Tab-separated table of C-alpha atoms in Angstrom:
chain	number	residue	atom	x	y	z
F	1	ASN	CA	-59.547	-25.190	-36.164
F	2	ALA	CA	-56.307	-25.611	-34.188
F	3	GLY	CA	-55.329	-21.911	-34.039
F	4	VAL	CA	-51.692	-21.461	-33.007
F	5	THR	CA	-49.825	-24.649	-32.095
F	6	GLN	CA	-46.552	-24.546	-30.195
F	7	THR	CA	-44.270	-27.488	-29.545
F	8	PRO	CA	-42.803	-28.629	-27.264
F	9	LYS	CA	-44.694	-27.498	-24.143
F	10	PHE	CA	-41.706	-28.100	-21.867
F	11	GLN	CA	-37.988	-28.420	-22.552
F	12	VAL	CA	-34.826	-28.633	-20.474
F	13	LEU	CA	-31.561	-27.805	-22.232
F	14	LYS	CA	-27.954	-27.815	-21.162
F	15	THR	CA	-25.934	-24.651	-21.660
F	16	GLY	CA	-24.571	-24.573	-25.201
F	17	GLN	CA	-27.160	-26.891	-26.717
F	18	SER	CA	-29.272	-25.784	-29.623
F	19	MET	CA	-32.941	-26.345	-30.280
F	20	THR	CA	-35.895	-25.110	-32.296
F	21	LEU	CA	-39.228	-24.072	-30.859
F	22	GLN	CA	-41.966	-24.776	-33.358
F	23	CYS	CA	-44.948	-22.551	-34.083
F	24	ALA	CA	-47.656	-23.248	-36.647
F	25	GLN	CA	-50.958	-21.521	-37.362
F	26	ASP	CA	-53.785	-22.612	-39.642
F	27	MET	CA	-55.647	-19.306	-39.892
F	28	ASN	CA	-53.719	-17.905	-42.879
F	29	HIS	CA	-52.417	-15.093	-40.685
F	30	GLU	CA	-49.768	-12.876	-42.228
F	31	TYR	CA	-48.311	-11.537	-38.984
F	32	MET	CA	-46.485	-13.858	-36.570
F	33	SER	CA	-44.304	-13.080	-33.598
F	34	TRP	CA	-42.361	-14.632	-30.730
F	35	TYR	CA	-42.456	-13.288	-27.184
F	36	ARG	CA	-40.743	-14.304	-24.006
F	37	GLN	CA	-42.321	-13.860	-20.621
F	38	ASP	CA	-40.206	-13.365	-17.534
F	39	PRO	CA	-41.361	-12.507	-13.997
F	40	GLY	CA	-41.852	-8.765	-13.558
F	41	MET	CA	-40.944	-8.072	-17.196
F	42	GLY	CA	-44.161	-8.726	-19.066
F	43	LEU	CA	-44.128	-10.035	-22.617
F	44	ARG	CA	-41.123	-8.934	-24.647
F	45	LEU	CA	-40.934	-9.239	-28.413
F	46	ILE	CA	-38.067	-11.362	-29.740
F	47	HIS	CA	-38.690	-11.500	-33.498
F	48	TYR	CA	-41.642	-10.978	-35.770
F	49	SER	CA	-42.676	-11.560	-39.366
F	50	VAL	CA	-45.134	-9.630	-41.535
F	51	GLY	CA	-45.321	-12.366	-44.162
F	52	ALA	CA	-43.525	-15.319	-45.720
F	53	GLY	CA	-39.892	-14.483	-46.361
F	54	ILE	CA	-39.922	-11.344	-44.181
F	55	THR	CA	-38.644	-11.244	-40.608
F	56	ASP	CA	-37.414	-8.508	-38.304
F	57	GLN	CA	-36.000	-8.090	-34.821
F	58	GLY	CA	-37.958	-7.110	-31.762
F	59	GLU	CA	-36.797	-5.826	-28.376
F	60	VAL	CA	-34.684	-8.816	-27.313
F	61	PRO	CA	-33.422	-10.664	-30.429
F	62	ASN	CA	-29.913	-11.629	-29.281
F	63	GLY	CA	-29.334	-15.386	-29.142
F	64	TYR	CA	-32.339	-16.208	-31.311
F	65	ASN	CA	-32.864	-16.771	-35.033
F	66	VAL	CA	-36.082	-17.062	-37.010
F	67	SER	CA	-37.167	-17.797	-40.552
F	68	ARG	CA	-40.531	-17.700	-42.315
F	69	SER	CA	-40.485	-19.941	-45.356
F	70	THR	CA	-44.260	-20.497	-45.337
F	71	THR	CA	-47.238	-18.500	-44.093
F	72	GLU	CA	-48.063	-21.254	-41.592
F	73	ASP	CA	-44.756	-21.816	-39.798
F	74	PHE	CA	-42.505	-19.538	-37.777
F	75	PRO	CA	-39.822	-21.514	-35.886
F	76	LEU	CA	-37.577	-19.918	-33.262
F	77	ARG	CA	-34.015	-21.225	-33.033
F	78	LEU	CA	-31.708	-21.048	-30.049
F	79	LEU	CA	-28.209	-21.588	-31.441
F	80	SER	CA	-26.328	-21.938	-28.144
F	81	ALA	CA	-28.617	-21.931	-25.132
F	82	ALA	CA	-27.716	-19.857	-22.096
F	83	PRO	CA	-29.282	-19.814	-18.598
F	84	SER	CA	-30.521	-16.269	-19.349
F	85	GLN	CA	-32.811	-17.805	-21.957
F	86	THR	CA	-34.756	-19.691	-19.304
F	87	SER	CA	-38.256	-18.333	-19.841
F	88	VAL	CA	-41.730	-19.060	-21.120
F	89	TYR	CA	-42.000	-18.489	-24.859
F	90	PHE	CA	-45.208	-17.556	-26.648
F	91	CYS	CA	-45.893	-17.509	-30.350
F	92	ALA	CA	-48.688	-15.209	-31.562
F	93	SER	CA	-50.298	-14.564	-34.906
F	94	SER	CA	-52.707	-12.061	-36.396
F	95	ARG	CA	-54.477	-11.465	-39.671
F	96	GLU	CA	-52.369	-8.356	-40.102
F	97	LYS	CA	-50.590	-6.105	-37.647
F	98	GLY	CA	-53.281	-6.900	-35.106
F	99	THR	CA	-54.936	-3.538	-35.347
F	100	LEU	CA	-58.469	-4.798	-35.784
F	101	TYR	CA	-58.441	-8.381	-34.616
F	102	GLY	CA	-55.943	-8.798	-31.822
F	103	TYR	CA	-53.461	-11.598	-31.544
F	104	THR	CA	-54.062	-15.314	-31.153
F	105	PHE	CA	-51.495	-16.819	-28.818
F	106	GLY	CA	-50.138	-20.339	-28.622
F	107	SER	CA	-50.141	-22.232	-25.339
F	108	GLY	CA	-46.503	-21.473	-24.589
F	109	THR	CA	-43.226	-23.365	-24.241
F	110	ARG	CA	-41.558	-23.444	-20.842
F	111	LEU	CA	-37.803	-23.627	-21.409
F	112	THR	CA	-35.213	-24.235	-18.707
F	113	VAL	CA	-31.508	-23.935	-19.490
F	114	VAL	CA	-29.215	-25.517	-16.897
B	1	ILE	CA	-38.309	0.454	-26.744
B	2	LEU	CA	-41.416	2.222	-25.450
B	3	ASN	CA	-42.758	2.349	-21.926
B	4	VAL	CA	-46.207	0.875	-21.343
B	5	GLU	CA	-47.229	1.014	-17.707
B	6	GLN	CA	-50.120	-0.656	-15.973
B	7	SER	CA	-51.470	0.070	-12.528
B	8	PRO	CA	-52.087	-1.278	-10.067
B	9	GLN	CA	-49.751	-4.269	-10.296
B	10	SER	CA	-52.248	-6.427	-8.378
B	11	LEU	CA	-55.708	-6.062	-6.973
B	12	HIS	CA	-57.880	-8.077	-4.624
B	13	VAL	CA	-61.603	-7.326	-4.626
B	14	GLN	CA	-64.687	-8.905	-3.142
B	15	GLU	CA	-67.207	-10.637	-5.372
B	16	GLY	CA	-69.718	-8.069	-6.576
B	17	ASP	CA	-67.333	-5.117	-6.372
B	18	SER	CA	-66.636	-3.031	-9.447
B	19	THR	CA	-63.042	-2.240	-10.286
B	20	ASN	CA	-60.850	-0.552	-12.857
B	21	PHE	CA	-57.224	-0.557	-13.993
B	22	THR	CA	-55.086	1.835	-15.974
B	23	CYS	CA	-52.786	1.427	-18.953
B	24	SER	CA	-50.469	4.363	-19.777
B	25	PHE	CA	-48.653	4.587	-23.117
B	26	PRO	CA	-46.847	7.175	-25.262
B	27	SER	CA	-49.319	9.686	-26.691
B	28	SER	CA	-47.337	10.229	-29.895
B	29	ASN	CA	-47.495	8.000	-32.989
B	30	PHE	CA	-50.462	6.067	-31.662
B	31	TYR	CA	-51.878	3.311	-33.876
B	32	ALA	CA	-53.734	0.808	-31.654
B	33	LEU	CA	-54.190	-0.318	-28.071
B	34	HIS	CA	-55.113	-3.879	-27.158
B	35	TRP	CA	-56.441	-5.381	-23.935
B	36	TYR	CA	-55.910	-9.073	-23.161
B	37	ARG	CA	-57.128	-11.353	-20.432
B	38	TRP	CA	-54.626	-13.966	-19.256
B	39	GLU	CA	-55.761	-16.769	-16.973
B	40	THR	CA	-53.219	-18.861	-15.104
B	41	ALA	CA	-51.862	-21.791	-17.166
B	42	LYS	CA	-53.560	-20.490	-20.303
B	43	SER	CA	-52.647	-18.132	-23.134
B	44	PRO	CA	-53.599	-14.455	-23.364
B	45	GLU	CA	-56.946	-13.885	-25.076
B	46	ALA	CA	-57.869	-10.659	-26.840
B	47	LEU	CA	-60.579	-8.598	-25.142
B	48	PHE	CA	-60.560	-5.325	-27.038
B	49	VAL	CA	-58.744	-3.616	-29.879
B	50	MET	CA	-59.055	0.172	-29.756
B	51	THR	CA	-57.855	2.573	-32.412
B	52	LEU	CA	-59.671	5.898	-32.063
B	53	ASN	CA	-59.470	8.565	-29.388
B	54	GLY	CA	-62.629	8.378	-27.303
B	55	ASP	CA	-63.274	4.722	-28.223
B	56	GLU	CA	-65.394	2.821	-25.759
B	57	LYS	CA	-65.725	-0.953	-26.029
B	58	LYS	CA	-67.867	-3.331	-24.012
B	59	LYS	CA	-68.067	-7.089	-23.629
B	60	GLY	CA	-70.534	-8.226	-20.982
B	61	ARG	CA	-69.478	-6.725	-17.639
B	62	ILE	CA	-66.106	-5.577	-18.970
B	63	SER	CA	-65.607	-2.274	-20.741
B	64	ALA	CA	-62.687	-0.108	-21.814
B	65	THR	CA	-62.089	3.510	-22.753
B	66	LEU	CA	-59.275	5.134	-24.691
B	67	ASN	CA	-57.667	8.581	-24.535
B	68	THR	CA	-54.908	8.796	-27.126
B	69	LYS	CA	-54.213	12.508	-26.560
B	70	GLU	CA	-53.126	11.956	-22.964
B	71	GLY	CA	-51.959	8.365	-23.453
B	72	TYR	CA	-54.132	6.209	-21.233
B	73	SER	CA	-56.806	3.541	-21.339
B	74	TYR	CA	-59.059	2.299	-18.539
B	75	LEU	CA	-60.468	-1.195	-18.182
B	76	TYR	CA	-63.582	-1.511	-16.023
B	77	ILE	CA	-65.150	-4.637	-14.575
B	78	LYS	CA	-68.647	-4.234	-13.155
B	79	GLY	CA	-69.801	-6.618	-10.439
B	80	SER	CA	-66.618	-8.731	-10.348
B	81	GLN	CA	-67.021	-12.506	-10.252
B	82	PRO	CA	-64.454	-15.150	-9.204
B	83	GLU	CA	-64.148	-16.210	-12.861
B	84	ASP	CA	-62.844	-12.698	-13.639
B	85	SER	CA	-59.671	-13.542	-11.711
B	86	ALA	CA	-56.835	-13.239	-14.222
B	87	THR	CA	-54.032	-10.962	-15.322
B	88	TYR	CA	-55.159	-8.161	-17.628
B	89	LEU	CA	-52.571	-7.001	-20.147
B	90	CYS	CA	-52.541	-3.987	-22.393
B	91	ALA	CA	-50.383	-3.684	-25.514
B	92	PHE	CA	-49.482	-0.502	-27.399
B	93	ASN	CA	-48.794	-0.347	-31.133
B	94	GLY	CA	-47.192	2.756	-32.565
B	95	ARG	CA	-46.579	3.434	-36.244
B	96	GLY	CA	-44.150	0.557	-36.610
B	97	ASN	CA	-44.747	-3.174	-36.575
B	98	GLN	CA	-43.954	-3.800	-32.916
B	99	PHE	CA	-46.324	-4.194	-30.007
B	100	TYR	CA	-45.204	-3.291	-26.501
B	101	PHE	CA	-46.922	-5.053	-23.627
B	102	GLY	CA	-47.375	-3.753	-20.122
B	103	THR	CA	-46.552	-6.021	-17.187
B	104	GLY	CA	-50.224	-6.529	-16.424
B	105	THR	CA	-52.647	-6.098	-13.532
B	106	SER	CA	-53.308	-9.282	-11.576
B	107	LEU	CA	-56.921	-9.375	-10.383
B	108	THR	CA	-58.139	-11.743	-7.677
B	109	VAL	CA	-61.854	-11.791	-6.932
B	110	ILE	CA	-62.603	-13.203	-3.505
B	111	PRO	CA	-65.893	-15.119	-3.215
């Protein structure tokens, strides 16, 4: 049982480049979300999805796109990377809104934009 | 965007001491409150999910209480051990689909 798998673990991008952070879960969880973690800021929600085909914005969605074509996958796209997007990114999933079971987090992707 | 505050920001205790931290959240439109333990270089792991006013949860030496009317939750660790060293996060869920995390309390237990 792999849980939540994030790839890559580390990435360095140049300003203006694009990339996709991958997130996959094998627990048949309906709810998936992306957070970024910055020093002194805690975890901030970027985008989330309550099921395949349904996505919505979180607190800090600008500069990021998501899609949810299957229950298992929830990729996060950076269209034109900026230094302000340097952060650690976590994907999390839950059976539903997390009310009873809590979230399962991936191991994180450390992104540096130069 | 809602304000979820945790205090203290960091804490150093001696092995064997008991300690507690606070999570404050909006008292209106409460749906759930989560506690997570986050060790360095790992991912956050769920400790407790609390939904009812007056809830008390316990896992080994760690316990938590919830007061939704006044908007706070306490996390207690009895007889702290070095392996308890971690950042403890709380997350508030209102009536919508979003969770708001606090910035965490960093606990260091000194052997």
